[in-house]
Amino acid sequence: MLLIDGVKYHEWTPTNEKEFERIVSEHASEIFDENSIYLDRKQKLKSLSGVGSIPDGYVITFGDSPQWHIVEVELSSHPLHDHIIAQVGRFISGINNSNIQRGIVNAIDEEINRDDFLKLRLRKAIEPTEIYRFLAVSYTH
């Protein structure tokens, strides 16, 4: 147990990755920032050679330079080099494929356009830039 300013924090270990993904999604505003937008959207990233992987979601962060990022939730029990680094490498290869990047931008744009509140939050944060254009040029890795 950890005690900070009278608040007790207990160590928690997820039983599986699905449970961990759910917790990350539920607490995204505390993990990434209260002004961020987390999209629990699976969209496969595939390199030009056809090797691919599916991230757990995407987050749009605001501030001086709003950007969107790929999110992958991993358990610490997974092997670092054989699993995590290999997966991140597949994400980078996939996102460098312009067709895949366009597909991700389309998927994120569709997700945002389904939710008027998200659309309003994003428009307010990036104005005067149009949402699709913002998504197309604001990826960082």
CSV table of N, CA and C in Angstrom, one decimal:
chain,number,residue,atom,x,y,z
A,1,MET,N,0.8,-1.2,0.0
A,1,MET,CA,0.0,0.0,0.0
A,1,MET,C,0.9,1.2,0.0
A,2,LEU,N,0.4,2.3,-0.7
A,2,LEU,CA,1.1,3.5,-0.8
A,2,LEU,C,0.1,4.6,-0.2
A,3,LEU,N,0.6,5.5,0.6
A,3,LEU,CA,-0.2,6.5,1.2
A,3,LEU,C,0.3,7.9,0.8
A,4,ILE,N,-0.5,8.6,0.0
A,4,ILE,CA,-0.1,10.0,-0.4
A,4,ILE,C,-1.3,10.9,-0.1
A,5,ASP,N,-0.9,11.9,0.7
A,5,ASP,CA,-1.9,13.0,1.1
A,5,ASP,C,-3.2,12.3,1.7
A,6,GLY,N,-3.0,11.3,2.5
A,6,GLY,CA,-4.2,10.6,3.1
A,6,GLY,C,-4.9,9.7,2.2
A,7,VAL,N,-4.5,9.5,1.0
A,7,VAL,CA,-5.2,8.6,0.1
A,7,VAL,C,-4.4,7.3,0.0
A,8,LYS,N,-5.1,6.2,0.2
A,8,LYS,CA,-4.4,4.9,0.1
A,8,LYS,C,-4.5,4.3,-1.3
A,9,TYR,N,-3.3,3.9,-1.8
A,9,TYR,CA,-3.2,3.3,-3.1
A,9,TYR,C,-2.7,1.8,-2.9
A,10,HIS,N,-3.5,0.9,-3.5
A,10,HIS,CA,-3.1,-0.5,-3.4
A,10,HIS,C,-2.6,-1.0,-4.7
A,11,GLU,N,-1.5,-1.8,-4.7
A,11,GLU,CA,-1.0,-2.4,-5.9
A,11,GLU,C,-2.1,-3.3,-6.5
A,12,TRP,N,-2.1,-3.2,-7.8
A,12,TRP,CA,-3.1,-4.0,-8.6
A,12,TRP,C,-2.4,-4.6,-9.8
A,13,THR,N,-2.6,-5.9,-10.0
A,13,THR,CA,-2.1,-6.5,-11.1
A,13,THR,C,-3.2,-7.1,-11.9
A,14,PRO,N,-3.4,-6.7,-13.2
A,14,PRO,CA,-4.5,-7.3,-14.0
A,14,PRO,C,-4.3,-8.8,-14.2
A,15,THR,N,-5.4,-9.5,-14.3
A,15,THR,CA,-5.3,-10.9,-14.5
A,15,THR,C,-5.0,-11.3,-15.9
A,16,ASN,N,-5.4,-10.3,-16.9
A,16,ASN,CA,-5.1,-10.6,-18.3
A,16,ASN,C,-5.0,-9.2,-19.0
A,17,GLU,N,-4.6,-9.2,-20.2
A,17,GLU,CA,-4.4,-8.0,-21.0
A,17,GLU,C,-5.8,-7.3,-21.3
A,18,LYS,N,-6.8,-8.1,-21.6
A,18,LYS,CA,-8.2,-7.5,-21.8
A,18,LYS,C,-8.6,-6.7,-20.7
A,19,GLU,N,-8.4,-7.2,-19.4
A,19,GLU,CA,-8.8,-6.4,-18.2
A,19,GLU,C,-8.0,-5.2,-18.1
A,20,PHE,N,-6.7,-5.2,-18.4
A,20,PHE,CA,-5.8,-4.1,-18.4
A,20,PHE,C,-6.3,-3.0,-19.5
A,21,GLU,N,-6.6,-3.5,-20.7
A,21,GLU,CA,-7.1,-2.6,-21.7
A,21,GLU,C,-8.4,-1.9,-21.3
A,22,ARG,N,-9.3,-2.6,-20.6
A,22,ARG,CA,-10.5,-2.0,-20.1
A,22,ARG,C,-10.2,-0.9,-19.1
A,23,ILE,N,-9.3,-1.2,-18.2
A,23,ILE,CA,-9.0,-0.2,-17.2
A,23,ILE,C,-8.3,1.1,-17.8
A,24,VAL,N,-7.4,0.8,-18.8
A,24,VAL,CA,-6.8,2.0,-19.5
A,24,VAL,C,-7.9,2.8,-20.2
A,25,SER,N,-8.8,2.2,-20.8
A,25,SER,CA,-9.9,2.9,-21.5
A,25,SER,C,-10.7,3.7,-20.5
A,26,GLU,N,-11.1,3.1,-19.4
A,26,GLU,CA,-11.9,3.7,-18.4
A,26,GLU,C,-11.2,4.9,-17.7
A,27,HIS,N,-9.8,4.8,-17.6
A,27,HIS,CA,-9.1,5.9,-16.9
A,27,HIS,C,-8.2,6.7,-17.9
A,28,ALA,N,-8.5,6.7,-19.1
A,28,ALA,CA,-7.7,7.4,-20.1
A,28,ALA,C,-7.4,8.8,-19.8
A,29,SER,N,-8.4,9.5,-19.3
A,29,SER,CA,-8.3,11.0,-19.0
A,29,SER,C,-7.3,11.2,-17.8
A,30,GLU,N,-7.1,10.2,-16.9
A,30,GLU,CA,-6.1,10.3,-15.9
A,30,GLU,C,-4.8,9.9,-16.3
A,31,ILE,N,-4.7,8.9,-17.3
A,31,ILE,CA,-3.4,8.4,-17.8
A,31,ILE,C,-2.8,9.4,-18.8
A,32,PHE,N,-3.6,9.9,-19.7
A,32,PHE,CA,-3.1,10.7,-20.8
A,32,PHE,C,-3.2,12.2,-20.5
A,33,ASP,N,-4.3,12.6,-20.0
A,33,ASP,CA,-4.6,14.0,-19.6
A,33,ASP,C,-6.1,14.1,-19.7
A,34,GLU,N,-6.7,15.0,-18.8
A,34,GLU,CA,-8.1,15.1,-18.9
A,34,GLU,C,-8.6,15.8,-20.2
A,35,ASN,N,-7.7,16.5,-20.9
A,35,ASN,CA,-8.1,17.1,-22.2
A,35,ASN,C,-7.9,16.2,-23.4
A,36,SER,N,-7.4,15.0,-23.1
A,36,SER,CA,-7.1,14.1,-24.3
A,36,SER,C,-8.4,13.4,-24.7
A,37,ILE,N,-8.3,12.8,-25.9
A,37,ILE,CA,-9.4,11.9,-26.3
A,37,ILE,C,-8.8,10.5,-26.6
A,38,TYR,N,-9.4,9.5,-25.9
A,38,TYR,CA,-8.9,8.2,-26.1
A,38,TYR,C,-9.9,7.4,-27.0
A,39,LEU,N,-9.5,6.8,-28.0
A,39,LEU,CA,-10.3,6.0,-28.9
A,39,LEU,C,-10.0,4.5,-28.8
A,40,ASP,N,-10.9,3.7,-28.3
A,40,ASP,CA,-10.6,2.3,-28.1
A,40,ASP,C,-11.0,1.6,-29.4
A,41,ARG,N,-10.2,1.9,-30.4
A,41,ARG,CA,-10.5,1.4,-31.8
A,41,ARG,C,-9.3,0.5,-32.3
A,42,LYS,N,-9.6,-0.7,-32.7
A,42,LYS,CA,-8.6,-1.6,-33.2
A,42,LYS,C,-8.6,-1.3,-34.7
A,43,GLN,N,-7.4,-1.0,-35.2
A,43,GLN,CA,-7.2,-0.8,-36.7
A,43,GLN,C,-5.8,-1.3,-37.0
A,44,LYS,N,-5.8,-2.3,-37.8
A,44,LYS,CA,-4.6,-3.1,-38.2
A,44,LYS,C,-3.6,-2.2,-38.9
A,45,LEU,N,-2.3,-2.2,-38.5
A,45,LEU,CA,-1.2,-1.5,-39.1
A,45,LEU,C,-0.4,-2.6,-39.9
A,46,LYS,N,-0.2,-2.4,-41.2
A,46,LYS,CA,0.5,-3.4,-41.9
A,46,LYS,C,1.5,-2.7,-42.8
A,47,SER,N,2.7,-3.3,-42.8
A,47,SER,CA,3.8,-2.7,-43.6
A,47,SER,C,3.6,-3.1,-45.0
A,48,LEU,N,4.4,-2.5,-45.9
A,48,LEU,CA,4.3,-2.7,-47.3
A,48,LEU,C,4.6,-4.2,-47.6
A,49,SER,N,5.3,-4.9,-46.8
A,49,SER,CA,5.6,-6.3,-47.0
A,49,SER,C,4.5,-7.2,-46.4
A,50,GLY,N,3.5,-6.6,-45.8
A,50,GLY,CA,2.3,-7.4,-45.3
A,50,GLY,C,2.4,-7.8,-43.9
A,51,VAL,N,3.5,-7.5,-43.2
A,51,VAL,CA,3.6,-7.8,-41.8
A,51,VAL,C,2.8,-6.8,-41.0
A,52,GLY,N,2.0,-7.2,-40.1
A,52,GLY,CA,1.2,-6.2,-39.3
A,52,GLY,C,0.9,-6.6,-37.9
A,53,SER,N,0.2,-5.6,-37.2
A,53,SER,CA,-0.1,-5.8,-35.8
A,53,SER,C,-1.3,-4.8,-35.6
A,54,ILE,N,-2.0,-5.1,-34.5
A,54,ILE,CA,-3.2,-4.3,-34.2
A,54,ILE,C,-3.0,-3.6,-32.8
A,55,PRO,N,-2.9,-2.3,-32.8
A,55,PRO,CA,-2.7,-1.6,-31.5
A,55,PRO,C,-4.1,-1.6,-30.8
A,56,ASP,N,-4.0,-1.3,-29.5
A,56,ASP,CA,-5.2,-1.3,-28.6
A,56,ASP,C,-6.1,-0.1,-28.8
A,57,GLY,N,-5.5,1.0,-29.3
A,57,GLY,CA,-6.3,2.2,-29.4
A,57,GLY,C,-5.4,3.4,-29.9
A,58,TYR,N,-6.0,4.6,-29.9
A,58,TYR,CA,-5.4,5.8,-30.3
A,58,TYR,C,-5.8,6.9,-29.3
A,59,VAL,N,-4.8,7.8,-29.1
A,59,VAL,CA,-5.2,8.9,-28.2
A,59,VAL,C,-4.8,10.2,-28.9
A,60,ILE,N,-5.6,11.2,-28.7
A,60,ILE,CA,-5.4,12.5,-29.3
A,60,ILE,C,-5.1,13.4,-28.1
A,61,THR,N,-3.9,14.0,-28.1
A,61,THR,CA,-3.5,14.9,-27.0
A,61,THR,C,-3.5,16.3,-27.5
A,62,PHE,N,-3.8,17.2,-26.5
A,62,PHE,CA,-4.0,18.6,-26.9
A,62,PHE,C,-2.8,19.4,-26.3
A,63,GLY,N,-2.9,20.7,-26.2
A,63,GLY,CA,-1.8,21.5,-25.7
A,63,GLY,C,-1.3,22.4,-26.8
A,64,ASP,N,0.0,22.7,-26.7
A,64,ASP,CA,0.6,23.6,-27.7
A,64,ASP,C,0.6,23.0,-29.1
A,65,SER,N,0.8,21.7,-29.1
A,65,SER,CA,0.9,21.0,-30.4
A,65,SER,C,0.0,19.7,-30.4
A,66,PRO,N,-1.3,19.8,-30.6
A,66,PRO,CA,-2.1,18.6,-30.6
A,66,PRO,C,-1.6,17.5,-31.6
A,67,GLN,N,-1.7,16.3,-31.1
A,67,GLN,CA,-1.2,15.2,-31.9
A,67,GLN,C,-2.0,13.9,-31.6
A,68,TRP,N,-2.0,12.9,-32.5
A,68,TRP,CA,-2.5,11.6,-32.1
A,68,TRP,C,-1.4,10.6,-32.1
A,69,HIS,N,-1.6,9.6,-31.2
A,69,HIS,CA,-0.6,8.6,-30.9
A,69,HIS,C,-1.3,7.2,-30.9
A,70,ILE,N,-0.5,6.2,-31.3
A,70,ILE,CA,-0.9,4.8,-31.2
A,70,ILE,C,-0.7,4.4,-29.7
A,71,VAL,N,-1.7,3.6,-29.2
A,71,VAL,CA,-1.6,3.1,-27.8
A,71,VAL,C,-1.6,1.6,-27.8
A,72,GLU,N,-0.6,1.0,-27.1
A,72,GLU,CA,-0.5,-0.4,-27.0
A,72,GLU,C,-0.4,-0.7,-25.5
A,73,VAL,N,-1.3,-1.5,-25.0
A,73,VAL,CA,-1.4,-1.8,-23.5
A,73,VAL,C,-0.7,-3.2,-23.4
A,74,GLU,N,0.3,-3.3,-22.6
A,74,GLU,CA,1.1,-4.5,-22.4
A,74,GLU,C,1.3,-4.9,-21.0
A,75,LEU,N,1.3,-6.2,-20.7
A,75,LEU,CA,1.6,-6.6,-19.4
A,75,LEU,C,3.1,-6.7,-19.2
A,76,SER,N,3.6,-6.5,-18.0
A,76,SER,CA,5.0,-6.5,-17.8
A,76,SER,C,5.5,-7.9,-17.9
A,77,SER,N,4.6,-8.9,-17.8
A,77,SER,CA,5.1,-10.3,-17.9
A,77,SER,C,5.4,-10.7,-19.3
A,78,HIS,N,5.1,-9.9,-20.3
A,78,HIS,CA,5.4,-10.2,-21.7
A,78,HIS,C,6.9,-9.9,-21.9
A,79,PRO,N,7.6,-10.8,-22.7
A,79,PRO,CA,9.0,-10.6,-22.9
A,79,PRO,C,9.3,-9.3,-23.7
A,80,LEU,N,10.2,-8.5,-23.2
A,80,LEU,CA,10.5,-7.2,-23.8
A,80,LEU,C,10.9,-7.3,-25.3
A,81,HIS,N,12.0,-8.1,-25.6
A,81,HIS,CA,12.5,-8.1,-27.0
A,81,HIS,C,11.6,-8.9,-27.9
A,82,ASP,N,11.2,-10.1,-27.5
A,82,ASP,CA,10.5,-11.0,-28.3
A,82,ASP,C,9.1,-10.6,-28.6
A,83,HIS,N,8.5,-9.8,-27.7
A,83,HIS,CA,7.1,-9.4,-27.9
A,83,HIS,C,6.9,-7.9,-28.1
A,84,ILE,N,7.3,-7.2,-27.1
A,84,ILE,CA,7.0,-5.7,-27.1
A,84,ILE,C,7.8,-5.0,-28.2
A,85,ILE,N,9.1,-5.1,-28.2
A,85,ILE,CA,9.9,-4.4,-29.2
A,85,ILE,C,9.5,-4.8,-30.6
A,86,ALA,N,9.3,-6.1,-30.8
A,86,ALA,CA,8.9,-6.6,-32.1
A,86,ALA,C,7.6,-6.0,-32.5
A,87,GLN,N,6.6,-5.9,-31.6
A,87,GLN,CA,5.3,-5.3,-31.9
A,87,GLN,C,5.4,-3.8,-32.2
A,88,VAL,N,6.2,-3.1,-31.5
A,88,VAL,CA,6.4,-1.7,-31.7
A,88,VAL,C,7.1,-1.5,-33.1
A,89,GLY,N,8.0,-2.4,-33.4
A,89,GLY,CA,8.6,-2.3,-34.8
A,89,GLY,C,7.6,-2.5,-35.9
A,90,ARG,N,6.6,-3.4,-35.7
A,90,ARG,CA,5.6,-3.6,-36.7
A,90,ARG,C,4.7,-2.4,-36.7
A,91,PHE,N,4.4,-1.8,-35.6
A,91,PHE,CA,3.6,-0.5,-35.6
A,91,PHE,C,4.3,0.5,-36.5
A,92,ILE,N,5.6,0.7,-36.2
A,92,ILE,CA,6.3,1.7,-37.0
A,92,ILE,C,6.3,1.4,-38.5
A,93,SER,N,6.6,0.2,-38.8
A,93,SER,CA,6.6,-0.2,-40.2
A,93,SER,C,5.2,0.0,-40.8
A,94,GLY,N,4.1,-0.3,-40.1
A,94,GLY,CA,2.8,-0.1,-40.6
A,94,GLY,C,2.4,1.3,-40.8
A,95,ILE,N,2.7,2.1,-39.8
A,95,ILE,CA,2.3,3.6,-39.9
A,95,ILE,C,3.1,4.3,-40.9
A,96,ASN,N,4.3,3.8,-41.3
A,96,ASN,CA,5.0,4.4,-42.4
A,96,ASN,C,4.5,4.1,-43.8
A,97,ASN,N,3.5,3.2,-43.8
A,97,ASN,CA,2.8,2.8,-45.1
A,97,ASN,C,1.7,3.9,-45.3
A,98,SER,N,1.8,4.7,-46.3
A,98,SER,CA,0.8,5.8,-46.4
A,98,SER,C,-0.6,5.3,-46.6
A,99,ASN,N,-0.8,4.1,-47.2
A,99,ASN,CA,-2.2,3.6,-47.3
A,99,ASN,C,-2.7,3.2,-46.0
A,100,ILE,N,-1.9,2.6,-45.1
A,100,ILE,CA,-2.3,2.2,-43.8
A,100,ILE,C,-2.6,3.5,-43.0
A,101,GLN,N,-1.7,4.5,-43.1
A,101,GLN,CA,-1.9,5.7,-42.3
A,101,GLN,C,-3.2,6.4,-42.7
A,102,ARG,N,-3.5,6.4,-44.0
A,102,ARG,CA,-4.8,7.0,-44.4
A,102,ARG,C,-5.9,6.2,-43.9
A,103,GLY,N,-5.8,4.8,-43.8
A,103,GLY,CA,-6.9,4.0,-43.3
A,103,GLY,C,-7.1,4.3,-41.8
A,104,ILE,N,-6.0,4.5,-41.0
A,104,ILE,CA,-6.1,4.9,-39.6
A,104,ILE,C,-6.8,6.2,-39.5
A,105,VAL,N,-6.4,7.2,-40.3
A,105,VAL,CA,-7.0,8.5,-40.2
A,105,VAL,C,-8.5,8.4,-40.5
A,106,ASN,N,-8.8,7.6,-41.5
A,106,ASN,CA,-10.3,7.5,-41.9
A,106,ASN,C,-11.0,6.8,-40.7
A,107,ALA,N,-10.4,5.8,-40.1
A,107,ALA,CA,-11.1,5.1,-38.9
A,107,ALA,C,-11.3,6.0,-37.8
A,108,ILE,N,-10.2,6.8,-37.4
A,108,ILE,CA,-10.3,7.8,-36.3
A,108,ILE,C,-11.4,8.8,-36.6
A,109,ASP,N,-11.3,9.3,-37.9
A,109,ASP,CA,-12.3,10.4,-38.3
A,109,ASP,C,-13.7,9.8,-38.2
A,110,GLU,N,-14.0,8.6,-38.6
A,110,GLU,CA,-15.3,8.0,-38.5
A,110,GLU,C,-15.7,7.9,-37.1
A,111,GLU,N,-14.8,7.5,-36.2
A,111,GLU,CA,-15.1,7.3,-34.8
A,111,GLU,C,-15.5,8.7,-34.2
A,112,ILE,N,-14.8,9.7,-34.5
A,112,ILE,CA,-15.1,11.0,-34.0
A,112,ILE,C,-16.4,11.5,-34.5
A,113,ASN,N,-16.6,11.3,-35.8
A,113,ASN,CA,-17.9,11.8,-36.4
A,113,ASN,C,-19.1,11.1,-35.9
A,114,ARG,N,-19.0,10.0,-35.3
A,114,ARG,CA,-20.1,9.3,-34.7
A,114,ARG,C,-20.5,9.9,-33.3
A,115,ASP,N,-19.7,10.7,-32.8
A,115,ASP,CA,-19.9,11.3,-31.4
A,115,ASP,C,-19.8,12.8,-31.5
A,116,ASP,N,-21.0,13.4,-31.4
A,116,ASP,CA,-21.0,14.9,-31.6
A,116,ASP,C,-20.2,15.6,-30.5
A,117,PHE,N,-20.2,15.0,-29.3
A,117,PHE,CA,-19.4,15.6,-28.2
A,117,PHE,C,-17.9,15.6,-28.5
A,118,LEU,N,-17.4,14.4,-28.9
A,118,LEU,CA,-16.0,14.3,-29.3
A,118,LEU,C,-15.7,15.3,-30.4
A,119,LYS,N,-16.6,15.3,-31.4
A,119,LYS,CA,-16.3,16.2,-32.6
A,119,LYS,C,-16.2,17.7,-32.1
A,120,LEU,N,-17.1,18.1,-31.2
A,120,LEU,CA,-17.1,19.4,-30.7
A,120,LEU,C,-15.8,19.7,-29.9
A,121,ARG,N,-15.4,18.8,-29.0
A,121,ARG,CA,-14.2,18.9,-28.3
A,121,ARG,C,-12.9,19.1,-29.2
A,122,LEU,N,-12.9,18.2,-30.2
A,122,LEU,CA,-11.7,18.3,-31.1
A,122,LEU,C,-11.7,19.5,-31.9
A,123,ARG,N,-12.9,19.9,-32.4
A,123,ARG,CA,-12.9,21.1,-33.2
A,123,ARG,C,-12.5,22.4,-32.4
A,124,LYS,N,-12.9,22.4,-31.2
A,124,LYS,CA,-12.6,23.5,-30.3
A,124,LYS,C,-11.0,23.6,-30.1
A,125,ALA,N,-10.4,22.4,-29.9
A,125,ALA,CA,-9.0,22.3,-29.6
A,125,ALA,C,-8.1,22.6,-30.8
A,126,ILE,N,-8.6,22.3,-32.0
A,126,ILE,CA,-7.7,22.5,-33.2
A,126,ILE,C,-8.1,23.6,-34.1
A,127,GLU,N,-9.2,24.3,-33.7
A,127,GLU,CA,-9.7,25.4,-34.7
A,127,GLU,C,-8.5,26.3,-35.1
A,128,PRO,N,-8.5,26.8,-36.3
A,128,PRO,CA,-9.5,26.6,-37.3
A,128,PRO,C,-9.3,25.4,-38.2
A,129,THR,N,-8.4,24.5,-37.9
A,129,THR,CA,-8.1,23.4,-38.8
A,129,THR,C,-9.3,22.4,-38.8
A,130,GLU,N,-9.5,21.9,-40.0
A,130,GLU,CA,-10.6,20.9,-40.1
A,130,GLU,C,-10.1,19.5,-39.5
A,131,ILE,N,-11.0,18.7,-39.0
A,131,ILE,CA,-10.7,17.5,-38.2
A,131,ILE,C,-9.9,16.6,-39.1
A,132,TYR,N,-10.3,16.2,-40.3
A,132,TYR,CA,-9.6,15.2,-41.1
A,132,TYR,C,-8.2,15.7,-41.4
A,133,ARG,N,-8.1,17.0,-41.8
A,133,ARG,CA,-6.7,17.5,-42.1
A,133,ARG,C,-5.8,17.4,-40.8
A,134,PHE,N,-6.4,17.8,-39.7
A,134,PHE,CA,-5.6,17.6,-38.4
A,134,PHE,C,-5.1,16.2,-38.3
A,135,LEU,N,-6.0,15.2,-38.4
A,135,LEU,CA,-5.6,13.8,-38.2
A,135,LEU,C,-4.6,13.4,-39.3
A,136,ALA,N,-4.7,13.9,-40.5
A,136,ALA,CA,-3.8,13.5,-41.6
A,136,ALA,C,-2.4,14.0,-41.4
A,137,VAL,N,-2.2,15.2,-40.7
A,137,VAL,CA,-0.9,15.8,-40.6
A,137,VAL,C,-0.3,15.8,-39.1
A,138,SER,N,-1.0,15.3,-38.2
A,138,SER,CA,-0.6,15.5,-36.8
A,138,SER,C,-0.2,14.2,-36.1
A,139,TYR,N,0.1,13.1,-36.8
A,139,TYR,CA,0.6,11.9,-36.2
A,139,TYR,C,2.1,12.0,-35.8
A,140,THR,N,2.4,11.5,-34.6
A,140,THR,CA,3.8,11.4,-34.1
A,140,THR,C,4.1,10.0,-33.6
A,141,HIS,N,5.3,9.6,-33.8
A,141,HIS,CA,5.7,8.3,-33.3
A,141,HIS,C,7.1,8.3,-32.8
